[in-house]
Amino acid sequence: QIFELGAKYIEEDKDLVYKWKNYFLHLLFLKEVNETMFNKEIKTNLNKHFQYKNFILNNFSYFDIVLFSIMFNTSIYHQSDLNEDILYFKRWQKYSHDYLVIDDTKLINYLKFKEKENLNESYKLTSSQKLVQAVTKKDYALMRKLLGTDHENVNSRRPKDYKTLSHIACLNADYEAIKILQEFKCDLESYDFENMTPLYDAIYSCNIQFVEYLITDLHLDLHHKEIQNRTPFYWAACIGDIPMIQYLLTKSVDINSTSSMGRTPLSKACWNGRTDIVKILCQQKGIILDCPDKNGRYPLHNAVWGEYGGRQGKKMNGGISADCPQAAQYLIDYGANIEVTDNEGDTPFMIAASTNGIESSKVLVKAGAQVNRVNNRGESALIQATQYGNWESVGTLLDLIKN
């Protein structure tokens, strides 16, 4: 069915369709490529695919790869006047292509992750929930008794979130529990279900002295990146504890580190509406004010994003559900470019208009934003506000443009 779907739009290239079908059917069922079936170049390319077969299977099916290959290797696929069906395929193919770009670093990290994952599976068989409860309730006598009976339980995990005893102790900022666990050689760099180490839980506890103890005395990795590529400092910016953020800034952290979506701590603080954090980060030497994420959106886009268009999401510790004109003003004052555009060609002013960020619209106009500029679809801020039915924003924009 997949090949028939591909052939529907590529009538003149059916031979190419069947050529690619044969390549990937062999990839499905053979352990290696036979020299007599394909030329040397094809064999080399396919064998390279085998090296990453497990990685691909964890994220995309073989049939996804087949379909992308069929479509991408035909002339009609690259024409500009494609119908909407093909455009959907192109968007999905582009996403998969970006995701499946593999370099040596990614492969090494993946293998490390798989090793940890295998260890985690073995921990499930040896986890003691009595020990988990003892650490949670700070029952040190029971901890020593249980660990003395079976020290292999030192890496026991809590089923609901896969956190180890070390994670739980760090979340409680429990010095004594950590010392006992160290005696029995616990793994202080173990991963929970989000690949977060115990240091992330310690940061969540907002106990600076305890975090200092972990970093300085126990040398926990301050530059680790969890499953979303967030560092401990990024995590602190998400949580929003100002003293913790200020403390970590003294530890030579990377203030411009990006998540898997390409967002920086500054961008996250803008999205959460944390003006206090935005101010602190803007004052840091080396801060990058204009850093786009994978959607091409800059911190200023996130600061002016209004109450509509996805703003109502998960917030942590004081996050707001509307635009944050104060944060936008800080960014502008420190030199952020107000005319940056995202992947759709939308400027911060257009985003404010389309999401009902009324107060931020005023800040941007005062700073000199181009109110009649259009995006990739030829839409101005006023057109977008009208299109989404943001009538209060429409009235404000009309007044701003008139004046």
Coordinates of C-alpha atoms in Angstrom, one line a residue:
Q1 CA 0.0 0.0 0.0
I2 CA 2.8 2.4 0.8
F3 CA 4.5 1.8 -2.6
E4 CA 1.1 2.2 -4.4
L5 CA 0.6 5.5 -2.5
G6 CA 4.0 6.7 -3.7
A7 CA 3.4 5.5 -7.3
K8 CA 0.1 7.5 -7.3
Y9 CA 2.0 10.7 -7.6
I10 CA 5.0 9.5 -9.5
E11 CA 3.5 7.7 -12.5
E12 CA 6.5 8.5 -14.7
D13 CA 9.1 7.1 -12.2
K14 CA 7.7 3.7 -11.4
D15 CA 11.0 2.0 -12.1
L16 CA 12.6 4.2 -9.5
V17 CA 9.9 3.2 -7.0
Y18 CA 10.5 -0.5 -7.4
K19 CA 14.3 0.0 -7.3
W20 CA 14.0 1.6 -3.9
K21 CA 11.4 -0.9 -2.8
N22 CA 13.9 -3.7 -3.5
Y23 CA 16.7 -2.0 -1.6
F24 CA 14.7 -1.6 1.6
L25 CA 13.0 -4.9 1.5
H26 CA 16.5 -6.4 1.5
L27 CA 17.3 -4.1 4.4
L28 CA 14.3 -5.5 6.2
F29 CA 15.1 -9.1 6.0
L30 CA 18.8 -9.6 5.3
K31 CA 21.7 -9.3 7.8
E32 CA 24.1 -8.1 5.2
V33 CA 24.0 -7.0 1.6
N34 CA 25.2 -9.5 -1.0
E35 CA 27.8 -8.2 -3.4
T36 CA 26.1 -9.8 -6.4
M37 CA 22.8 -8.0 -5.7
F38 CA 24.0 -4.5 -5.6
N39 CA 27.0 -2.5 -6.8
K40 CA 29.7 -1.6 -4.3
E41 CA 28.4 1.9 -3.6
I42 CA 24.9 0.7 -2.8
K43 CA 26.3 -2.1 -0.6
T44 CA 28.4 0.5 1.4
N45 CA 25.4 2.7 1.9
L46 CA 23.1 0.0 3.0
N47 CA 25.6 -1.6 5.4
K48 CA 26.0 1.9 6.9
H49 CA 22.2 1.8 7.6
F50 CA 22.7 -1.5 9.4
Q51 CA 25.0 0.2 11.9
Y52 CA 22.2 2.4 13.0
K53 CA 19.3 0.0 12.5
N54 CA 18.4 -0.1 16.2
F55 CA 18.5 3.6 16.5
I56 CA 16.1 4.0 13.6
L57 CA 13.7 1.4 14.9
N58 CA 13.4 3.2 18.2
N59 CA 12.0 6.3 16.4
F60 CA 10.7 5.5 12.9
S61 CA 9.5 2.3 11.3
Y62 CA 11.2 0.9 8.2
F63 CA 8.1 1.8 6.2
D64 CA 8.6 5.4 7.1
I65 CA 12.1 5.2 5.7
V66 CA 10.8 3.5 2.6
L67 CA 8.2 6.1 1.9
F68 CA 10.6 9.0 2.5
S69 CA 13.1 7.4 0.1
I70 CA 10.5 6.9 -2.6
M71 CA 9.2 10.4 -2.4
F72 CA 12.6 12.1 -2.0
N73 CA 14.2 10.3 -5.0
T74 CA 11.6 11.4 -7.6
S75 CA 11.6 14.5 -9.6
I76 CA 8.0 15.5 -9.0
Y77 CA 8.6 15.6 -5.2
H78 CA 10.8 18.6 -5.6
Q79 CA 8.4 20.7 -7.6
S80 CA 7.0 23.9 -6.0
D81 CA 3.3 23.5 -6.9
L82 CA 2.6 20.3 -5.1
N83 CA -0.8 19.5 -3.6
E84 CA -1.5 19.5 0.1
D85 CA -1.1 15.7 0.4
I86 CA 2.4 15.8 -0.8
L87 CA 3.3 18.8 1.3
Y88 CA 2.3 16.7 4.4
F89 CA 4.8 14.1 3.3
K90 CA 7.4 16.7 2.7
R91 CA 7.0 18.1 6.2
W92 CA 7.2 14.6 7.8
Q93 CA 10.2 13.7 5.6
K94 CA 12.0 16.9 6.6
Y95 CA 11.4 16.2 10.3
S96 CA 12.6 12.6 10.0
H97 CA 15.7 13.7 8.0
D98 CA 16.6 16.2 10.7
Y99 CA 16.0 13.7 13.4
L100 CA 18.0 10.9 11.8
V101 CA 21.1 12.8 11.1
I102 CA 23.7 10.7 12.9
D103 CA 27.2 11.7 13.8
D104 CA 29.8 9.9 15.9
T105 CA 28.8 11.8 19.1
K106 CA 25.2 10.9 18.7
L107 CA 26.0 7.2 18.2
I108 CA 28.3 7.1 21.2
N109 CA 25.7 8.8 23.4
Y110 CA 23.1 6.4 22.2
L111 CA 25.3 3.4 23.0
K112 CA 25.9 4.8 26.5
F113 CA 22.1 5.3 26.9
K114 CA 21.4 1.7 25.8
E115 CA 24.0 0.5 28.4
K116 CA 22.3 2.4 31.1
E117 CA 18.9 1.2 29.9
N118 CA 20.1 -2.4 30.2
L119 CA 21.3 -1.8 33.7
N120 CA 18.0 -0.2 34.6
E121 CA 16.2 -3.3 33.4
S122 CA 18.4 -5.4 35.7
Y123 CA 17.7 -3.0 38.6
K124 CA 14.0 -3.8 38.3
L125 CA 14.7 -7.3 39.3
T126 CA 16.7 -6.4 42.4
S127 CA 14.8 -3.3 43.6
S128 CA 13.6 -3.3 47.2
Q129 CA 10.5 -1.2 47.8
K130 CA 11.1 -1.5 51.5
L131 CA 14.4 0.2 51.0
V132 CA 12.7 2.9 48.8
Q133 CA 10.3 3.6 51.7
A134 CA 13.1 3.7 54.2
V135 CA 15.0 6.4 52.2
T136 CA 11.8 8.3 51.6
K137 CA 10.9 8.3 55.4
K138 CA 14.6 8.9 56.4
D139 CA 14.7 5.7 58.4
Y140 CA 18.5 5.4 58.5
A141 CA 18.5 2.3 60.8
L142 CA 16.3 0.4 58.4
M143 CA 18.4 1.5 55.5
R144 CA 21.5 0.1 57.0
K145 CA 19.8 -3.2 58.0
L146 CA 18.4 -3.7 54.5
L147 CA 21.6 -2.8 52.7
G148 CA 23.6 -4.9 55.1
T149 CA 21.4 -7.9 54.2
D150 CA 21.7 -7.3 50.4
H151 CA 24.0 -4.5 49.3
E152 CA 23.0 -5.0 45.7
N153 CA 19.7 -3.2 46.5
V154 CA 21.6 0.0 46.8
N155 CA 20.4 1.0 43.3
S156 CA 16.8 0.1 43.9
R157 CA 14.2 2.2 42.1
R158 CA 10.8 3.7 42.7
P159 CA 8.5 2.2 40.0
K160 CA 6.4 5.3 39.2
D161 CA 9.2 7.5 38.0
Y162 CA 12.2 5.2 38.0
K163 CA 14.1 7.3 40.5
T164 CA 16.9 5.6 42.4
L165 CA 17.5 5.8 46.1
S166 CA 20.1 8.5 45.3
H167 CA 17.4 10.6 43.5
I168 CA 15.1 10.3 46.4
A169 CA 17.7 11.3 48.9
C170 CA 18.8 14.3 46.8
L171 CA 15.2 15.4 46.5
N172 CA 15.0 15.4 50.3
A173 CA 18.4 17.1 50.5
D174 CA 19.3 14.3 52.9
Y175 CA 23.0 14.3 53.8
E176 CA 22.8 11.2 56.0
A177 CA 21.1 9.1 53.4
I178 CA 23.6 10.0 50.8
K179 CA 26.5 9.1 53.1
I180 CA 24.9 5.7 53.9
L181 CA 24.3 5.0 50.2
Q182 CA 27.9 6.0 49.4
E183 CA 29.1 3.4 51.9
F184 CA 27.4 0.8 49.8
K185 CA 28.7 2.2 46.5
C186 CA 25.5 3.7 45.1
D187 CA 25.5 5.2 41.6
L188 CA 25.2 9.0 42.1
E189 CA 25.1 9.5 38.3
S190 CA 22.2 7.1 37.8
Y191 CA 19.4 8.1 35.4
D192 CA 15.6 8.3 36.1
F193 CA 13.0 7.8 33.3
E194 CA 14.0 11.2 31.9
N195 CA 17.7 10.5 32.1
M196 CA 18.0 13.0 34.9
T197 CA 20.7 12.4 37.5
P198 CA 20.2 12.9 41.3
L199 CA 21.7 16.4 40.9
Y200 CA 18.5 17.6 39.1
D201 CA 16.4 16.5 42.1
A202 CA 18.8 18.3 44.5
I203 CA 18.3 21.5 42.4
Y204 CA 14.6 20.9 42.7
S205 CA 14.9 20.8 46.5
C206 CA 16.2 24.4 46.3
N207 CA 18.8 23.6 49.0
I208 CA 21.9 25.5 47.9
Q209 CA 24.2 24.1 50.6
F210 CA 23.3 20.5 49.6
V211 CA 23.8 21.2 45.9
E212 CA 27.2 22.7 46.8
Y213 CA 28.1 19.5 48.7
L214 CA 27.2 17.4 45.7
I215 CA 29.1 19.5 43.2
T216 CA 32.2 20.4 45.3
D217 CA 32.6 17.4 47.6
L218 CA 31.2 14.6 45.5
H219 CA 32.0 16.0 42.1
L220 CA 28.6 15.3 40.4
D221 CA 28.5 16.3 36.8
L222 CA 27.1 19.8 36.4
H223 CA 27.2 19.6 32.6
H224 CA 25.1 16.4 32.2
K225 CA 22.2 16.6 29.6
E226 CA 19.0 14.6 30.2
I227 CA 16.7 13.2 27.6
Q228 CA 15.6 16.6 26.4
N229 CA 19.2 17.8 26.3
R230 CA 18.6 20.1 29.4
T231 CA 21.5 20.8 31.7
P232 CA 21.1 21.2 35.5
F233 CA 21.3 25.0 35.0
Y234 CA 18.6 24.8 32.3
W235 CA 16.5 22.8 34.8
A236 CA 17.1 25.5 37.5
A237 CA 15.8 28.1 35.1
C238 CA 12.7 26.0 34.5
I239 CA 12.1 25.7 38.3
G240 CA 12.7 29.4 38.8
D241 CA 14.4 29.5 42.2
I242 CA 16.4 32.7 42.0
P243 CA 19.0 31.9 44.8
M244 CA 19.8 28.6 43.1
I245 CA 20.1 30.2 39.7
Q246 CA 22.5 32.9 41.1
Y247 CA 24.5 30.2 42.9
L248 CA 24.9 28.0 39.7
L249 CA 26.0 31.1 37.7
T250 CA 29.1 31.2 39.9
K251 CA 30.0 27.6 38.7
S252 CA 30.9 28.4 35.1
V253 CA 27.8 26.9 33.7
D254 CA 26.9 27.3 30.0
I255 CA 24.1 29.9 30.1
N256 CA 23.4 29.5 26.4
S257 CA 23.0 25.7 26.4
T258 CA 20.1 24.6 24.3
S259 CA 17.4 21.9 24.9
S260 CA 16.5 19.3 22.2
M261 CA 14.1 21.9 20.8
G262 CA 16.9 24.5 20.6
R263 CA 15.6 26.6 23.5
T264 CA 18.0 28.4 25.9
P265 CA 17.4 29.1 29.6
L266 CA 16.6 32.7 28.6
S267 CA 14.0 31.6 26.1
K268 CA 12.4 29.3 28.7
A269 CA 12.3 32.1 31.2
C270 CA 10.6 34.3 28.7
W271 CA 8.1 31.6 27.9
N272 CA 7.4 31.2 31.7
G273 CA 7.0 34.9 32.1
R274 CA 9.7 35.0 34.7
T275 CA 10.8 38.6 34.4
D276 CA 13.2 38.3 37.4
I277 CA 15.1 35.5 35.7
V278 CA 15.1 37.2 32.4
K279 CA 16.7 40.3 34.0
I280 CA 19.4 38.2 35.7
L281 CA 20.3 36.4 32.5
C282 CA 20.3 39.5 30.4
Q283 CA 23.0 40.9 32.7
Q284 CA 25.3 37.9 32.2
K285 CA 28.5 38.3 30.2
G286 CA 28.2 36.2 27.0
I287 CA 24.5 35.9 27.0
I288 CA 23.0 35.4 23.5
L289 CA 19.8 37.4 23.3
D290 CA 18.9 36.4 19.8
C291 CA 19.1 32.6 19.7
P292 CA 16.5 30.8 17.7
D293 CA 15.0 27.4 18.6
K294 CA 14.1 24.7 16.0
N295 CA 10.9 26.6 15.1
G296 CA 13.0 29.7 14.5
R297 CA 11.5 31.4 17.6
Y298 CA 13.7 33.7 19.6
P299 CA 13.4 34.7 23.3
L300 CA 11.5 37.8 22.3
H301 CA 8.9 35.7 20.5
N302 CA 8.3 33.8 23.7
A303 CA 8.2 36.9 25.9
V304 CA 5.4 38.5 23.8
W305 CA 3.4 35.3 23.2
G306 CA -0.1 36.1 24.5
E307 CA -2.7 34.0 26.2
Y308 CA -3.8 32.2 23.0
G309 CA -2.0 29.9 20.6
G310 CA -0.7 27.3 23.0
R311 CA 0.3 29.5 25.9
Q312 CA -1.8 27.4 28.3
G313 CA 0.7 24.7 29.0
K314 CA 2.6 23.2 31.9
K315 CA 4.2 25.8 34.0
M316 CA 6.6 25.5 37.0
N317 CA 6.8 27.6 40.1
G318 CA 5.3 30.9 39.1
G319 CA 4.9 30.6 35.3
I320 CA 2.2 32.8 33.8
S321 CA -0.3 32.2 31.1
A322 CA -0.1 35.5 29.2
D323 CA 2.4 37.6 27.5
C324 CA 5.2 39.3 29.6
P325 CA 5.8 42.8 28.3
Q326 CA 8.3 43.5 31.2
A327 CA 10.5 40.6 29.9
A328 CA 10.2 41.9 26.4
Q329 CA 11.2 45.3 27.5
Y330 CA 14.3 43.9 29.3
L331 CA 15.3 42.1 26.1
I332 CA 14.9 45.2 24.0
D333 CA 16.8 47.3 26.5
Y334 CA 19.7 44.9 26.4
G335 CA 19.8 44.9 22.6
A336 CA 17.5 42.2 21.3
N337 CA 16.6 42.5 17.6
I338 CA 12.8 43.3 17.5
E339 CA 12.5 42.3 13.8
V340 CA 13.7 38.7 14.0
T341 CA 11.5 36.1 12.2
D342 CA 10.7 32.5 13.0
N343 CA 10.4 29.7 10.4
E344 CA 7.0 31.0 9.3
G345 CA 8.4 34.5 8.8
D346 CA 6.5 35.9 11.9
T347 CA 8.1 38.7 13.8
P348 CA 7.6 39.2 17.6
F349 CA 5.0 41.8 16.7
M350 CA 3.0 39.4 14.6
I351 CA 3.2 36.7 17.3
A352 CA 1.9 39.2 19.9
A353 CA -1.0 40.2 17.5
S354 CA -2.0 36.6 16.7
T355 CA -1.9 35.4 20.3
N356 CA -3.5 38.5 21.9
G357 CA -0.4 39.8 23.5
I358 CA -1.8 43.3 23.7
E359 CA 0.6 45.0 26.2
S360 CA 3.6 43.5 24.5
S361 CA 2.3 44.9 21.1
K362 CA 2.5 48.3 22.7
V363 CA 6.0 47.7 23.9
L364 CA 7.1 46.6 20.4
V365 CA 5.5 49.5 18.6
K366 CA 7.1 51.9 21.0
A367 CA 10.5 50.3 20.3
G368 CA 10.0 50.8 16.5
A369 CA 8.5 47.5 15.3
Q370 CA 7.4 47.5 11.7
V371 CA 3.6 47.1 12.0
N372 CA 2.8 46.4 8.4
R373 CA 5.5 43.8 7.7
V374 CA 4.2 40.5 6.3
N375 CA 5.2 36.9 7.0
N376 CA 5.9 34.0 4.5
R377 CA 2.2 33.7 3.8
G378 CA 1.8 37.4 3.1
E379 CA -0.1 38.1 6.4
S380 CA 0.5 41.2 8.5
A381 CA 0.0 41.4 12.2
L382 CA -3.4 43.0 11.8
I383 CA -4.5 40.2 9.3
Q384 CA -3.4 37.5 11.8
A385 CA -5.2 39.1 14.7
T386 CA -8.4 39.3 12.6
Q387 CA -8.0 35.8 11.3
Y388 CA -7.8 34.3 14.9
G389 CA -10.6 36.5 16.2
N390 CA -8.5 38.4 18.7
W391 CA -10.9 41.4 18.5
E392 CA -9.4 43.3 21.5
S393 CA -6.0 43.0 19.9
V394 CA -7.4 44.1 16.5
G395 CA -8.7 47.3 18.2
T396 CA -5.4 47.9 19.8
L397 CA -3.5 47.4 16.6
L398 CA -5.8 49.7 14.7
D399 CA -5.1 52.4 17.3
L400 CA -1.4 51.8 17.2
I401 CA -1.3 51.9 13.4
K402 CA -3.5 55.0 13.2
N403 CA -1.2 56.8 15.7

